[in-house]
Coordinates of C-alpha atoms in Angstrom, one line a residue:
Chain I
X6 CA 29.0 2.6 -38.0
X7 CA 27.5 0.5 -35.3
X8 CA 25.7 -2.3 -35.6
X9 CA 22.7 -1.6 -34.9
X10 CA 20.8 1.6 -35.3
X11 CA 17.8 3.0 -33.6
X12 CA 16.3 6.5 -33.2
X13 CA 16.3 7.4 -29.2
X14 CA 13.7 9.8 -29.2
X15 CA 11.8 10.5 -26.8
X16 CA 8.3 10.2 -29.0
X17 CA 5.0 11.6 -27.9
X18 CA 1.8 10.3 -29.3
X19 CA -1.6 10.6 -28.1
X20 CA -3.2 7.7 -26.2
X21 CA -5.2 5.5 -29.5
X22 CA -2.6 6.7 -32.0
X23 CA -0.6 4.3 -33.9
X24 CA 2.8 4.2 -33.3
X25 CA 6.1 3.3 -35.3
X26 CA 9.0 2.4 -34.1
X27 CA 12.0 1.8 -36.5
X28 CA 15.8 -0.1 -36.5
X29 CA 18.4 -0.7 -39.0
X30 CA 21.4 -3.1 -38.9
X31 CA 24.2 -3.8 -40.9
X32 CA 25.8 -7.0 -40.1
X33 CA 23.7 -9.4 -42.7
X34 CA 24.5 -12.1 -40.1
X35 CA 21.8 -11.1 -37.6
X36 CA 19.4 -14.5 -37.5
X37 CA 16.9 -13.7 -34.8
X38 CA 14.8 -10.0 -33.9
X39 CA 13.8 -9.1 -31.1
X40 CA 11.7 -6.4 -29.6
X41 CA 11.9 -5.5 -25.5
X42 CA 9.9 -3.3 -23.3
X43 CA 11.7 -1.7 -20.5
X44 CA 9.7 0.3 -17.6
X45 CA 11.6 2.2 -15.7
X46 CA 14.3 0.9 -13.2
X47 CA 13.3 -2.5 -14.4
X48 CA 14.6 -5.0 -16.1
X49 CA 13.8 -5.3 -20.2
X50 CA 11.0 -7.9 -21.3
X51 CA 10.1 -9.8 -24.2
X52 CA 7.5 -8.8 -26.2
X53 CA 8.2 -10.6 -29.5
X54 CA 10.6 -12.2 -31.7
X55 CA 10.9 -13.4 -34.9
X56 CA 13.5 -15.2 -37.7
X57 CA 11.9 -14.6 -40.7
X58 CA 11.1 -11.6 -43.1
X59 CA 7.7 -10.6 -42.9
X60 CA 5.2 -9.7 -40.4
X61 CA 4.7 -11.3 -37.3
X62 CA 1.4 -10.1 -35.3
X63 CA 0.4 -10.0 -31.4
X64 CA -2.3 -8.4 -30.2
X65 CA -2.0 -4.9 -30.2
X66 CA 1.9 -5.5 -31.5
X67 CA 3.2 -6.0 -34.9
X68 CA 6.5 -6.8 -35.6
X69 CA 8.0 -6.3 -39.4
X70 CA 11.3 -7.7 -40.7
X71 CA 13.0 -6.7 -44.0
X72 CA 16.1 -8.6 -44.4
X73 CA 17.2 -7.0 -48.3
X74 CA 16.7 -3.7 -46.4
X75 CA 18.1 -4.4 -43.0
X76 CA 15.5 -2.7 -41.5
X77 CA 12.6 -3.6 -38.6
X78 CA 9.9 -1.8 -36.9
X79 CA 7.9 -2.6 -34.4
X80 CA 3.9 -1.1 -34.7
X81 CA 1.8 -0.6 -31.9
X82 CA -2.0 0.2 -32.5
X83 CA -4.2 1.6 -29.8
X84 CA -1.2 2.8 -27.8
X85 CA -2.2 3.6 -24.2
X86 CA -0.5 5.3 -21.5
X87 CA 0.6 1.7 -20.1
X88 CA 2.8 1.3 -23.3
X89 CA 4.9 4.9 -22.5
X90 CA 8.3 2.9 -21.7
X91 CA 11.7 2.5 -23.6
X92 CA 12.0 0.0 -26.5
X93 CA 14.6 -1.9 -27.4
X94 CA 15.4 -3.5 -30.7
X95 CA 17.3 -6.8 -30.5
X96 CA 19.4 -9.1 -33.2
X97 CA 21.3 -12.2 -32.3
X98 CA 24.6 -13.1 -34.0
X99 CA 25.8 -16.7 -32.8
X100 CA 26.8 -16.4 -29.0
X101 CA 25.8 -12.8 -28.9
X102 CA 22.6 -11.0 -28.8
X103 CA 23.1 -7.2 -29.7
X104 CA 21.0 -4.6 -28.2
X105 CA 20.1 -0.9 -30.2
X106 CA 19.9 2.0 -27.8
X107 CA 16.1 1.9 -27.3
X108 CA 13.6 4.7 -28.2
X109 CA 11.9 6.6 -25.3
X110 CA 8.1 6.3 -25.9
X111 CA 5.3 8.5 -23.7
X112 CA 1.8 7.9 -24.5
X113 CA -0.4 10.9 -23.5
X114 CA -3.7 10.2 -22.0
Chain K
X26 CA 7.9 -19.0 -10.6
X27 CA 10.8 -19.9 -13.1
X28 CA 13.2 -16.4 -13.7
X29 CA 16.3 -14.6 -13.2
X30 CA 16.8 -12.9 -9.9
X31 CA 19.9 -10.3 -9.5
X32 CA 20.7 -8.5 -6.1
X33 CA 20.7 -6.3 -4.5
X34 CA 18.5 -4.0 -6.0
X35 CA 20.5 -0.7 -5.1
X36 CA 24.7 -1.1 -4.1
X37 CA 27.2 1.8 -3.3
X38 CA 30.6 1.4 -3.4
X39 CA 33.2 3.1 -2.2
X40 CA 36.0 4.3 -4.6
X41 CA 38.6 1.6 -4.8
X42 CA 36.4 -1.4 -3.8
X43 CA 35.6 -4.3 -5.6
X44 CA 32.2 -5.6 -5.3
X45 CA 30.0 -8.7 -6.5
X46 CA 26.6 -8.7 -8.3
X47 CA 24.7 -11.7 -8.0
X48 CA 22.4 -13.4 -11.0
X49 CA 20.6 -16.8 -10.2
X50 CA 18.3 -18.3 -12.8
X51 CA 15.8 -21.5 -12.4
X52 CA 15.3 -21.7 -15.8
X53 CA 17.3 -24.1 -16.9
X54 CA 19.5 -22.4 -19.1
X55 CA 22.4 -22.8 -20.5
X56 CA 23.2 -19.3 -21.7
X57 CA 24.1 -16.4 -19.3
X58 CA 25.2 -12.9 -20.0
X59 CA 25.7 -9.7 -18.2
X60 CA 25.2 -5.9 -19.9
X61 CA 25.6 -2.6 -18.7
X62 CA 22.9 -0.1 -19.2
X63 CA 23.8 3.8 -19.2
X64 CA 21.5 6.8 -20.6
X65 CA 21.6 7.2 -24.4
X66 CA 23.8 4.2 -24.8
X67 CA 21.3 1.0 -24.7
X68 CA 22.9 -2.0 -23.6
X69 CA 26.8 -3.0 -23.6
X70 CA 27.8 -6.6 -23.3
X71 CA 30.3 -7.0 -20.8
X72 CA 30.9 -10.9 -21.0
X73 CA 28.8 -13.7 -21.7
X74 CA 29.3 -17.8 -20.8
X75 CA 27.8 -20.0 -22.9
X76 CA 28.7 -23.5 -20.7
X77 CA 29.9 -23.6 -17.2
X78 CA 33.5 -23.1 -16.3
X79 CA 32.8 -21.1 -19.7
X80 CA 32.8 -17.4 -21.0
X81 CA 33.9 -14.8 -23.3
X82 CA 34.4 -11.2 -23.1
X83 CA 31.7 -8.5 -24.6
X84 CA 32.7 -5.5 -26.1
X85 CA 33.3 -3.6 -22.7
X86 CA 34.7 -6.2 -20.2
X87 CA 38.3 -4.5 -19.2
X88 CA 37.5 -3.8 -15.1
X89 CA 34.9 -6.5 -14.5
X90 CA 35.2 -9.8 -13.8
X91 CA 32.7 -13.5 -14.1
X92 CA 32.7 -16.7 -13.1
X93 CA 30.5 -19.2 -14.2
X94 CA 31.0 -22.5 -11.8
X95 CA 27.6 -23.4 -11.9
X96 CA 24.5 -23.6 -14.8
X97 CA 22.7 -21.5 -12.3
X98 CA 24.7 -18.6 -11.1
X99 CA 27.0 -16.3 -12.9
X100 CA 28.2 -13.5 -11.1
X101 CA 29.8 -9.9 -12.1
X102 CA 32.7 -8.6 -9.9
X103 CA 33.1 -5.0 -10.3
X104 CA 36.9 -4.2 -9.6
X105 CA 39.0 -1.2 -9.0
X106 CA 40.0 -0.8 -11.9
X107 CA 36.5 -0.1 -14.1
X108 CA 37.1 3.5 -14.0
X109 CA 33.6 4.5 -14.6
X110 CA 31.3 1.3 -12.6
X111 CA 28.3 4.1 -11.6
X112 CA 25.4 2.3 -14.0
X113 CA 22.2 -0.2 -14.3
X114 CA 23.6 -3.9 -14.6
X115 CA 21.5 -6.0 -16.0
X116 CA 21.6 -10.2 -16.0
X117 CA 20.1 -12.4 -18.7
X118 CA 19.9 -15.8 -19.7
X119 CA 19.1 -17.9 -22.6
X120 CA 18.2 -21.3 -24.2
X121 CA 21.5 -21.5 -25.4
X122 CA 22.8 -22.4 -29.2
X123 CA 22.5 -26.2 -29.0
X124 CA 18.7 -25.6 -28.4
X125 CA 18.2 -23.4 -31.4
X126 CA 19.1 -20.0 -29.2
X127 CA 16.4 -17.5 -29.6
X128 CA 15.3 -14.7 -27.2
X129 CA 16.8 -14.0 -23.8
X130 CA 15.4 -13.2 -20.5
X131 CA 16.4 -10.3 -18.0
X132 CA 16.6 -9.9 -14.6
X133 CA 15.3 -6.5 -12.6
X134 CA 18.8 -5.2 -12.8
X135 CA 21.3 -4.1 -10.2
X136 CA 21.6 -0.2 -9.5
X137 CA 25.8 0.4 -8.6
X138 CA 26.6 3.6 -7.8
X139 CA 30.3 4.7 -6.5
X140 CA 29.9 7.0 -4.1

């Protein structure tokens, strides 16, 4: 099993649809999670983090955590065509960050 | 502008060659890792250096090679004998753990292909 879990995809949505986008885990160690954007041929970037279970809110982005379930998603309201990109689920263990496999997301104007 | 810079952008190597990816970062960090990046498989840690004259391997490190002489700079050394180098390298750097280590921070990434 690996560590982390996360559903490639690709996903299609609408442009103003709401948009889910789901990870599991199953080392209970994990202390940080992280969600990253990645555009094509470029390099990933931060769009949030978070310690804690619970809901952590940005903009248009809301990050959920639910440590008994090892489980996190990522929500995206009003998606628009800017947000069609890969995204990457994220956990640190001590030294290590650990990286799921990223889900392909197109938003259709 | 504080960030990570990798180059080049694009490399092609010839079978049997060894070659060197650079990654520089300004930020001040003390954490530096590289991953690879192929289609379907997210990102692979292929070592990491938490200190200079510091680092560990990842999970897929057999045929590369890092050094890390400086806080700065920590480059990858692709060798001969990585039997499959043709993918999307990626640098990144972080806080590091006696900070309270949180997210890290990506370069643009290095295209290799063997050609």
């Amino acid at each position: 099993q690996k560590e982390v879990e996360q559903d490639p995809g690709p996903l299609s949505v609408p442009e103003g649809a709401i948009v889910s986008l789901n990870c599991t885990y199953s080392n209970s160690a994990f202390q940080y999670f992280m969600w990253y954007r990645q555009y094509s041929r470029k390099g990933p970037e931060l769009l949030m983090y978070t310690y804690s279970s619970g809901n952590k809110e940005d903009g248009r982005f809301t990050a959920q955590v639910d440590k008994s379930s090892k489980y996190i998603s990522l929500f995206i309201r009003d998606s628009q065509p800017s947000d069609s990109a890969t995204y990457l689920c994220a956990m640190r263990v001590y030294d290590k960050v650990i990286f799921g496999p990223g889900t392909s997301l197109s938003v259709i104007p | 502008d504080g960030g990570i810079t990798q180059s080049p952008k694009y490399l092609f190597r010839k079978e049997g060659q060894n070659v060197t990816l650079s990654c520089e970062q300004n930020l001040n960090h003390d954490a530096m890792y590289w991953y690879r990046q192929d289609p379907g498989q997210g990102l692979r840690l292929i070592y990491y250096s938490q200190i200079v004259n510091d680092f560990q391997k990842g999970d897929i490190a057999e045929g590369y090679s890092v050094s890390r002489e400086k806080k700065e700079s920590f480059p990858l050394t692709v060798t001969s004998a990585q039997k499959n180098p043709t993918a999307f390298y990626l640098c990144a750097s972080s806080i590091g753990k006696s900070y309270g280590d949180t997210e890290a921070f990506f370069g643009q990434g290095t295209r290799l292909t063997v050609v």
